[in-house]
Structure formats: structure tokens, C-alpha cells
Coordinates of C-alpha atoms and ligand atoms in Angstrom, one line a residue:
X1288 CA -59.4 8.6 -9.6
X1289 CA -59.0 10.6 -5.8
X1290 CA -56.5 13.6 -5.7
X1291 CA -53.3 12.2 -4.1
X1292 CA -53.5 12.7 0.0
X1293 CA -51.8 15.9 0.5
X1294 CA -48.5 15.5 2.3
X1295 CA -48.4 15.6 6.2
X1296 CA -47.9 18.7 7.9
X1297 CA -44.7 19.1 9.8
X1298 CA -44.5 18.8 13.3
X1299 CA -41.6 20.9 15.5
X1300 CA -40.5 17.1 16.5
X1301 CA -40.5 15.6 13.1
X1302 CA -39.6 18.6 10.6
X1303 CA -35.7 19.3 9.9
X1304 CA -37.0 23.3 11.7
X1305 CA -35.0 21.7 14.7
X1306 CA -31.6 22.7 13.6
X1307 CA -32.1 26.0 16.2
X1308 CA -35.0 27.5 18.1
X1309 CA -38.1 28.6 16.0
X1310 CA -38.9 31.9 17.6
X1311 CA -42.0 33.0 19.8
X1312 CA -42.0 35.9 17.3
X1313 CA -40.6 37.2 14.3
X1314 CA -39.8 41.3 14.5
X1315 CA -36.3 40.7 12.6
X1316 CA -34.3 38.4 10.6
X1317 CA -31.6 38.1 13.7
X1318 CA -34.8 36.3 15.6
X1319 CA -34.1 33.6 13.5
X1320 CA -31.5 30.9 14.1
X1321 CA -28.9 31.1 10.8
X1322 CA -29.8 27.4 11.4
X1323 CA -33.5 27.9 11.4
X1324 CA -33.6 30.0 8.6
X1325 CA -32.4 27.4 5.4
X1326 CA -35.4 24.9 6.9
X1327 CA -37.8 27.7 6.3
X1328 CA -37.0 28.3 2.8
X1329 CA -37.1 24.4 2.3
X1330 CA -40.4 24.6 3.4
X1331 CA -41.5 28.1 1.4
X1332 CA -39.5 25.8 -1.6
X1333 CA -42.2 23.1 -1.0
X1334 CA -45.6 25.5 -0.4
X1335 CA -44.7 26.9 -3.6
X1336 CA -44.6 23.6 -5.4
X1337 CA -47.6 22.5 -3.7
X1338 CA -49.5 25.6 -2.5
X1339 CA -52.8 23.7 -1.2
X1340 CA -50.5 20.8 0.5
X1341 CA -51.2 22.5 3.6
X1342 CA -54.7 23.4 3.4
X1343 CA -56.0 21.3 6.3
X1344 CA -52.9 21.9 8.8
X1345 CA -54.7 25.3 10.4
X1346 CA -57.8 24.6 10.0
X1347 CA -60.3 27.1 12.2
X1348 CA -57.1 29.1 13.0
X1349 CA -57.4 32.6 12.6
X1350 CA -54.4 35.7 11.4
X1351 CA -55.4 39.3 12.5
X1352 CA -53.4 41.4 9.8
X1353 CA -53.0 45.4 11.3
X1354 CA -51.7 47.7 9.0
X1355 CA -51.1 50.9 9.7
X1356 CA -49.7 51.9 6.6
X1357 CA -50.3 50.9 2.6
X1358 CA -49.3 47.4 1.3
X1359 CA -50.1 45.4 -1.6
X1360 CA -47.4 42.6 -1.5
X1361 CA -47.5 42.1 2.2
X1362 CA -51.2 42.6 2.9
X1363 CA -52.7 40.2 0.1
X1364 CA -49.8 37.7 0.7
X1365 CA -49.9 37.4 4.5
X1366 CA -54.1 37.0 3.9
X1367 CA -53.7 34.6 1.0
X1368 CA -50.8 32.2 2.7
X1369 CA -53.3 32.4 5.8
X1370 CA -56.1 30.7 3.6
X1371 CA -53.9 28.3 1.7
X1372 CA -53.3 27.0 5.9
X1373 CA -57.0 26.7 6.2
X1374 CA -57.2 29.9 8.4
X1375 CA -59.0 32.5 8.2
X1376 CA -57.4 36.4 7.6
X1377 CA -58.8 39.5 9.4
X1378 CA -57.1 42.3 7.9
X1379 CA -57.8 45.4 10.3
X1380 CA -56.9 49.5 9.7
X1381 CA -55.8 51.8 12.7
X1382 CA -58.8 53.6 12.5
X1383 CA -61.0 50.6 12.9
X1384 CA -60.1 49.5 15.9
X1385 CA -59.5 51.3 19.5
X1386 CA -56.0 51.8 18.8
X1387 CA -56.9 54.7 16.4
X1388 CA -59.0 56.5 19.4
X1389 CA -57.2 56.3 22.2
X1390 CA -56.5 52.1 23.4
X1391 CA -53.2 51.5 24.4
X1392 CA -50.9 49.0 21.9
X1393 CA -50.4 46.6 24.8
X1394 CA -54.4 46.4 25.5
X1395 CA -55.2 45.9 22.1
X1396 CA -52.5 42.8 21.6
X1397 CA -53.3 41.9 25.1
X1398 CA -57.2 41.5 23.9
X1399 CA -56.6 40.4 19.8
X1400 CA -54.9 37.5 21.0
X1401 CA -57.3 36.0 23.2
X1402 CA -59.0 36.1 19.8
X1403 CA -56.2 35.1 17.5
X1404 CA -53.8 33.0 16.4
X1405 CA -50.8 35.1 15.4
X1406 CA -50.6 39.1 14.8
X1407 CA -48.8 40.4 11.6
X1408 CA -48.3 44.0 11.7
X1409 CA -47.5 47.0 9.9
X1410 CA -46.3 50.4 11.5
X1411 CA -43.8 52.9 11.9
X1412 CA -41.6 52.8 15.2
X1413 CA -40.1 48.9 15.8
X1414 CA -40.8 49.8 19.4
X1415 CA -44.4 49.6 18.8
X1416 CA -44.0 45.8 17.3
X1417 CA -42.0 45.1 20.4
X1418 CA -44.4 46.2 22.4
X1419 CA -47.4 44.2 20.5
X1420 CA -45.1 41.1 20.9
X1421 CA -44.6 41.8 24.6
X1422 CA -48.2 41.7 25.3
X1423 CA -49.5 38.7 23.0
X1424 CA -49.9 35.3 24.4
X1425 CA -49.8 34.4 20.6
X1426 CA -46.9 35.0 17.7
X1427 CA -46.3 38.5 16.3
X1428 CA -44.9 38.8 12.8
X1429 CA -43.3 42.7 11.8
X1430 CA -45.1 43.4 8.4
X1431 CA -42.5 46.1 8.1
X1432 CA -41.4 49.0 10.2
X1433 CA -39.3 52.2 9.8
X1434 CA -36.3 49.6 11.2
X1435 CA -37.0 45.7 9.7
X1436 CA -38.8 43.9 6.8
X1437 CA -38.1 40.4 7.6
X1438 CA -40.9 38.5 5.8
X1439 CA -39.3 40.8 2.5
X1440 CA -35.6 39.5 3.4
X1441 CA -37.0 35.8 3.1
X1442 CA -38.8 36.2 -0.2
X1443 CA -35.0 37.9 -1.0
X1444 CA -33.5 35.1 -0.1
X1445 CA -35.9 32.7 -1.5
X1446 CA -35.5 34.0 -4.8
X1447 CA -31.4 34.5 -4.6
X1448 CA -31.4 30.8 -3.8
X1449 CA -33.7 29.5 -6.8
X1450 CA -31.6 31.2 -9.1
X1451 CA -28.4 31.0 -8.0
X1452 CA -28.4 27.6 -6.4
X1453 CA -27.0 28.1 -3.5
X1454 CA -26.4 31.4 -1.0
X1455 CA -23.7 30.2 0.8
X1456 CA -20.7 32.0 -0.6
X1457 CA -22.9 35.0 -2.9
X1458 CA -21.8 38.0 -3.3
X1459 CA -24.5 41.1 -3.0
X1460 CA -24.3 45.0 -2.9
X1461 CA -27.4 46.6 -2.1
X1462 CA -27.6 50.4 -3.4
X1463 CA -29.1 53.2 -2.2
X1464 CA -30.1 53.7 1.4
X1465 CA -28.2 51.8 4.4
X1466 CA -30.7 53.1 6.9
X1467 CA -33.8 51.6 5.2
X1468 CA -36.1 48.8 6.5
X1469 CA -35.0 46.6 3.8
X1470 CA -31.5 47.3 3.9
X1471 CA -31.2 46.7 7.7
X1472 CA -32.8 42.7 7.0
X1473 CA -31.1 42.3 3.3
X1474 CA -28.0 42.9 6.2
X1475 CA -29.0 40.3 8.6
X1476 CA -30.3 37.8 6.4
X1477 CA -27.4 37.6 4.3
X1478 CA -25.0 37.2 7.3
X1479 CA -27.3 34.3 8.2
X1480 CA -26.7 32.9 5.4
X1481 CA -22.8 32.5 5.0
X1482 CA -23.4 35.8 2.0
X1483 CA -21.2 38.6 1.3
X1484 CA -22.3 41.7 1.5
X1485 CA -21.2 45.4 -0.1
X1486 CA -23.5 48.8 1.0
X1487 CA -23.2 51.6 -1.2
X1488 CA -24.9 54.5 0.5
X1489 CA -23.9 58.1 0.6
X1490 CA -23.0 60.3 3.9
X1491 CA -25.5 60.3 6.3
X1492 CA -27.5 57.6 4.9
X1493 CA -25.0 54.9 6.2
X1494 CA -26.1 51.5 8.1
X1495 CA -26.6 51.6 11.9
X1496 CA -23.2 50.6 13.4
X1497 CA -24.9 48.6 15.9
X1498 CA -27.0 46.4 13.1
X1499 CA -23.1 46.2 11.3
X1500 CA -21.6 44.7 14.2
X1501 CA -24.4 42.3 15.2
X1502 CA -24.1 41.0 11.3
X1503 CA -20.4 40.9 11.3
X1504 CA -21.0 38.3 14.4
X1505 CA -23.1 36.7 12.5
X1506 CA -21.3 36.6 9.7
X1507 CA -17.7 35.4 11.4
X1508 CA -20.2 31.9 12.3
X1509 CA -21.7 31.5 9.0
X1510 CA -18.2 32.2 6.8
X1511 CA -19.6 35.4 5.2
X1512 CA -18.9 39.2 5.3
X1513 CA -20.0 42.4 5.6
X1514 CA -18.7 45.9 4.6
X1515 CA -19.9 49.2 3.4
X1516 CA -18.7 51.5 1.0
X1517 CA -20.2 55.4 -0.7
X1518 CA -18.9 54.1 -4.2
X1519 CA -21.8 52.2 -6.2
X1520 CA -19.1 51.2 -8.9
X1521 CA -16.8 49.6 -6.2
X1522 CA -19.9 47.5 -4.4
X1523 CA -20.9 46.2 -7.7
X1524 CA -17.5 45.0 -8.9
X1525 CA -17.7 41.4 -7.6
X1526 CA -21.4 41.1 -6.7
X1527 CA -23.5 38.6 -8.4
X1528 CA -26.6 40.3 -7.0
X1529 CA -27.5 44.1 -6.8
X1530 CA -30.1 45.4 -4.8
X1531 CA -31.8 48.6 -5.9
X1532 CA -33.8 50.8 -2.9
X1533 CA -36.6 52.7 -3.0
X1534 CA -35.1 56.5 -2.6
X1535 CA -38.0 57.8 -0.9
X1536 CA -40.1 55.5 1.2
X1537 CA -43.7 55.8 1.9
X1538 CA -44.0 58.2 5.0
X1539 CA -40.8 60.1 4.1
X1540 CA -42.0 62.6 1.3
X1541 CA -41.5 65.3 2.9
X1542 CA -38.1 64.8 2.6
X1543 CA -38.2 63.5 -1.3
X1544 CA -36.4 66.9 -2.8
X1545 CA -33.1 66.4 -0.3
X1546 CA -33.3 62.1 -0.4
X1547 CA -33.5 62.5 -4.6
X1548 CA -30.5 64.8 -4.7
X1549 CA -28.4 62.4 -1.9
X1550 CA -29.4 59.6 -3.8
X1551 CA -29.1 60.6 -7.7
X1552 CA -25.5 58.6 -8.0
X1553 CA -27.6 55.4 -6.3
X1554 CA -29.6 54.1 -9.6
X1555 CA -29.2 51.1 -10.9
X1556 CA -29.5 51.4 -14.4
X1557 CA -27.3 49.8 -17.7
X1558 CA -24.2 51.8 -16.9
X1559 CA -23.5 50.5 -13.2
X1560 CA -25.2 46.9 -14.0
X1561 CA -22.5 46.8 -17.2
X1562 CA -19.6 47.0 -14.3
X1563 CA -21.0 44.0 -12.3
X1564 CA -19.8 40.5 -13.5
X1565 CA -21.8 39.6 -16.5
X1566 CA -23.9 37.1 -14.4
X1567 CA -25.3 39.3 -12.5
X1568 CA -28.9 40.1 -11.3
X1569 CA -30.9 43.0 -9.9
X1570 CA -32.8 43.1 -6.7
X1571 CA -35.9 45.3 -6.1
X1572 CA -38.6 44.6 -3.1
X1573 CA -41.3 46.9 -4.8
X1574 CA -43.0 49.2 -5.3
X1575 CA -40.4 50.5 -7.6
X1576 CA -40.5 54.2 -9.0
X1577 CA -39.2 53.5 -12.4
X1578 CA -36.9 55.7 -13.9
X1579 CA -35.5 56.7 -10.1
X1580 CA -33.7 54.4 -8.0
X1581 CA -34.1 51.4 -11.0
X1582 CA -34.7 51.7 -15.2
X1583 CA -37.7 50.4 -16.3
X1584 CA -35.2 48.1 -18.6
X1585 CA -33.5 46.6 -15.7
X1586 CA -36.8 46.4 -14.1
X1587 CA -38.9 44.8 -17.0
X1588 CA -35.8 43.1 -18.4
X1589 CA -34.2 39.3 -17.8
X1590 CA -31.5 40.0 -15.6
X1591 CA -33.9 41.2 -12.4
X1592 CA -35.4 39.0 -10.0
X1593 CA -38.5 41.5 -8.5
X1594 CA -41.2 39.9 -10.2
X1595 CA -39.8 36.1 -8.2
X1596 CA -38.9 38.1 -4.8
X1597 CA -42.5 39.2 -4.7
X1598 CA -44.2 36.1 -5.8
X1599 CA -41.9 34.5 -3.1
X1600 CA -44.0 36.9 -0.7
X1601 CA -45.9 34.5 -0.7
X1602 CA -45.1 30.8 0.2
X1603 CA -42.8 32.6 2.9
X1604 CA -45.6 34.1 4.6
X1605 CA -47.2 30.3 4.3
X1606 CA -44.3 29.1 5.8
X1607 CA -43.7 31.5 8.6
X1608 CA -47.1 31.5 9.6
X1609 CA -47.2 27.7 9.6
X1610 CA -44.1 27.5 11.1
X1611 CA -45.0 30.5 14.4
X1612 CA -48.6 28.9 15.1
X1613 CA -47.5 24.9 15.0
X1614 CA -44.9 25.9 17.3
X1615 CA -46.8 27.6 19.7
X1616 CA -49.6 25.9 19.8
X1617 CA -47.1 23.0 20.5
X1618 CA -45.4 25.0 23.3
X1619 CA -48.7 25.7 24.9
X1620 CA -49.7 21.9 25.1
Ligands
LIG274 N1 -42.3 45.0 -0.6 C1 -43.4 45.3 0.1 O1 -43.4 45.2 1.3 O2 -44.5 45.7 -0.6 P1 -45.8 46.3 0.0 O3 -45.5 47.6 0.6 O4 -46.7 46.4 -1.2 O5 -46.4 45.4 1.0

């Protein structure tokens, strides 16, 4: 007996992604639509039930993947969800290409996406996304910079909503460092998404008031909240979902002596999990450093979601992808 047809791929006229405008790119979380952004975890909801449903939608289409620093999760999973579209994944290092001897960033997007069909990239300054996404006739999708991990805040949110039902409502307190990359979307996506959210960070590692204001607009439409805090114990109180931090992130250890010590009160371990409500879950993105910022108990135990937010790396970045390319191949007739 045949396989069953696999299901149609969504068009931008006939899939629900119409409640708000799909972006040209996606840098940050705020580029997407709070109405936008539920559709996309439908569709990340149905990859994962049916990964191969989509196989034929992309067909000859191609994903240059640039990485300028290390990834496992976001490397494999952007180049995996590219061949479970039918395309093809090119995953390229600075220092082989141009850009690593000289070639400016808007000449090498200018020139990869005569070639391509979207850009995912990895570096340091968000400027430098920006400026790829300013000179790319094709979409750009941030990997992760010092400022924004959006295709992380969707696998958060992915996970948050498989367990919990619903995020409408949720209450959250991520731990540890307000500046971070993963902070910064974790804020934006949960105003998107009608969430409450507590940051616990200590002096001088406090959330960019500009990013706080632009979720607190965010979160006045969707019926959520936002607030911050230097008291672990008090964000945890009501929060149905913790989010432990990495304390010192990948191009930062020459500051890990001074971000330990600032940090030390910031762990998520037994003691602060035991004054959340008794339903609640931990948070990680990974890589974790056990022992630091999370226990390996929490960590290997039931009550932590990691292991789901990173397999949700992955029908995310088959969804994004799908969703970026359809739409502007669409726009471009
Ligand atoms: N969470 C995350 O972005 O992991 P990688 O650095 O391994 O991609």
C-alpha cells in the first residue's frame, strides 16, 4: 500500500500565518507580529509531528548557514530543518570565505544571495546581522548575537506551550543575566505572547531599559507583564517556569572570575526551585555548565524542559525557514 500524500504546503494566502505581517527577516523576536508568532508554533507543532510532511515544499532551494562562532543546537538544526524542506544547507566558517580576509559584510550578503535562498547567521555585534539583512535580496535569520537569540526564544516557547498548554497567562522568571542574548528574546517573546515575566539579575547585569519598554508595549497589547527584580527568591515565588542562564557565555571568558562571583546567588538548584510553586519547571537553552548556573539534578531530572527546548530547535528552524523563503519567494512573484 502507497505512503499517504504528504499534506500540502502552506501558502502566505491560504495558511492561518496571515493574522500579521511575516517578516522580510528575522534578527529579533519583536520582528515578529505577537499575531504571527502563535501560527508559527502551530506550524513547528505540525513539522514535529510529521517531520518529512514538507519534504517536497523547497525543493532545489538552498540555506547558506555562516557562523562565526561555535554551535551545536543551532548549526545542525538550522542544516537538518533545511533538508527535511528539500533544500540543501551550506554551512560556511569566517575564515572560508572573503569575509575573513578583508570583504566587506554588505558585499558578501550582497553576493551569497544572488546564490541563496535565505542567510542564517551567527556573530557577535547585532549591527553586523543588520547590516547582512540590509544588503540581501533574500531573508536573513540571526543564529544568535551578543544582543538576540530568536530562533532559541521559539523552541522556548514551543516547549512552554507543549507542556503547559497554553502561554497566555504563564508566569516566568528567568535567572541570571538580564543583558544576555537569551534573556533579551525570552523578554520579547514572552510579551508577545500575553506571559508574565520576573528578571532576577544582580547590579550591573540588569536588562536594557530600552528592550524593557519596547516589551512593556508589547505586553500592555497582549494582557501580559514585565518586571525585574535582584532577588531570585522573590522572581520565583509565582513563576510556573524558571529560566536558568549560562553565567559566562562563549566569547566572555575573560571575564568568568568577576561574572562567577556577580552571579553565585543566580543558580538554580533544589533550594530556589523548592520556593517556586510545586508545578514548576526549569528552563535552560544549552550548553549548560552543570554544577554553575543549574545542578546537574535539576538538569537531568523531571521537572526541566532543556532536553524539549532543544529538540524544539528544530521543527522551529523548519518552520521559520519555510515560512521566510515561501513568503518571499511569494513577494518576488
Ligand atoms: N542554545 C544554543 O544556541 O546552542 P548552540 O550554541 O549549541 O547553537
Amino acid at each position: 500500500m502507497p505512503p499517504p500524500p504528504p499534506p500540502p504546503a502552506p501558502s502566505v494566502t491560504d495558511s492561518p500565518l496571515t493574522r500579521g505581517k511575516i517578516p522580510d527577516h528575522l534578527l529579533r523576536v519583536s520582528d515578529l507580529d505577537p499575531g504571527v508568532l502563535p501560527t508559527l508554533l502551530d506550524l513547528a507543532d505540525d513539522m514535529k509531528r510529521e517531520p518529512l510532511g514538507w519534504l517536497d515544499s523547497l525543493r532545489g532551494a538552498t540555506v547558506g548557514c555562516v557562523f562565526e562562532k561555535p554551535s551545536t543546537r543551532t548549526r545542525v538544526s538550522l542544516a537538518t530543518a533545511a533538508q527535511r524542506l528539500g533544500m540543501a544547507a551550506i554551512v560556511l566558517n569566517r575564515d572560508e570565505l572573503q569575509l575573513g580576509h578583508g570583504e566587506t559584510v554588505a558585499d558578501t550578503a550582497r553576493v551569497l544571495s544572488s546564490y541563496l535562498d535565505a542567510i542564517t547567521v551567527r556573530t557577535y555585534e547585532h549591527s553586523t546581522v543588520e547590516e547582512v539583512a540590509e544588503s540581501s535580496s533574500v531573508p536573513v535569520i540571526n543564529a544568535l548575537t551578543n544582543s538576540h537569540h530568536p530562533c532559541q526564544s521559539l523552541a522556548d516557547l514551543m516547549a512552554l506551550r507543549e507542556h503547559f498548554g497554553t502561554l497566555a497567562g504563564l508566569r516566568a522568571a528567568f535567572i541570571g543575566d538580564g543583558k544576555s542574548n537569551t534573556c533579551n528574546s525570552f523578554l520579547s517573546a514572552c510579551a508577545a505572547s500575553g506571559m508574565h515575566l520576573v528578571i532576577a539579575s544582580p547590579p550591573g547585569y540588569e536588562t536594557d531599559a530600552d528592550l524593557l519598554e519596547e516589551a512593556r508595549q508589547t505586553a500592555d497589547q497582549t494582557g501580559g507583564s514585565v518586571s525585574v527584580t535582584t532577588e531570585p527568591e522573590e522572581a520565583v515565588r509565582d513563576a510556573q517556569a524558571l529560566y536558568a542562564e549560562v553565567w559566562v557565555a562563549m566569547d566572555q571568558h575573560d571575564q568568568a572570575a568577576e561574572r562567577t562571583t556577580h552571579l553565585a546567588r543566580y543558580r538554580v538548584d533544589d533550594l530556589l526551585l523548592s520556593q517556586a510553586p510545586q508545578d514548576a519547571m526549569v528552563l535552560h537553552c544549552l550548553p549548560a555548565v552543570r554544577g554553575q548556573e543549574i545542578t546537574s539534578d535539576i538538569l537531568d531530572g523531571p521537572r526541566c524542559l532543556a532536553w524539549q527546548q532543544a529538540a524544539n530547535r528544530l521543527p522551529t528552524a523548519q518552520a521559520v525557514l519555510h515560512t521566510l523563503i515561501t513568503t518571499s519567494q511569494q513577494r518576488a512573484g
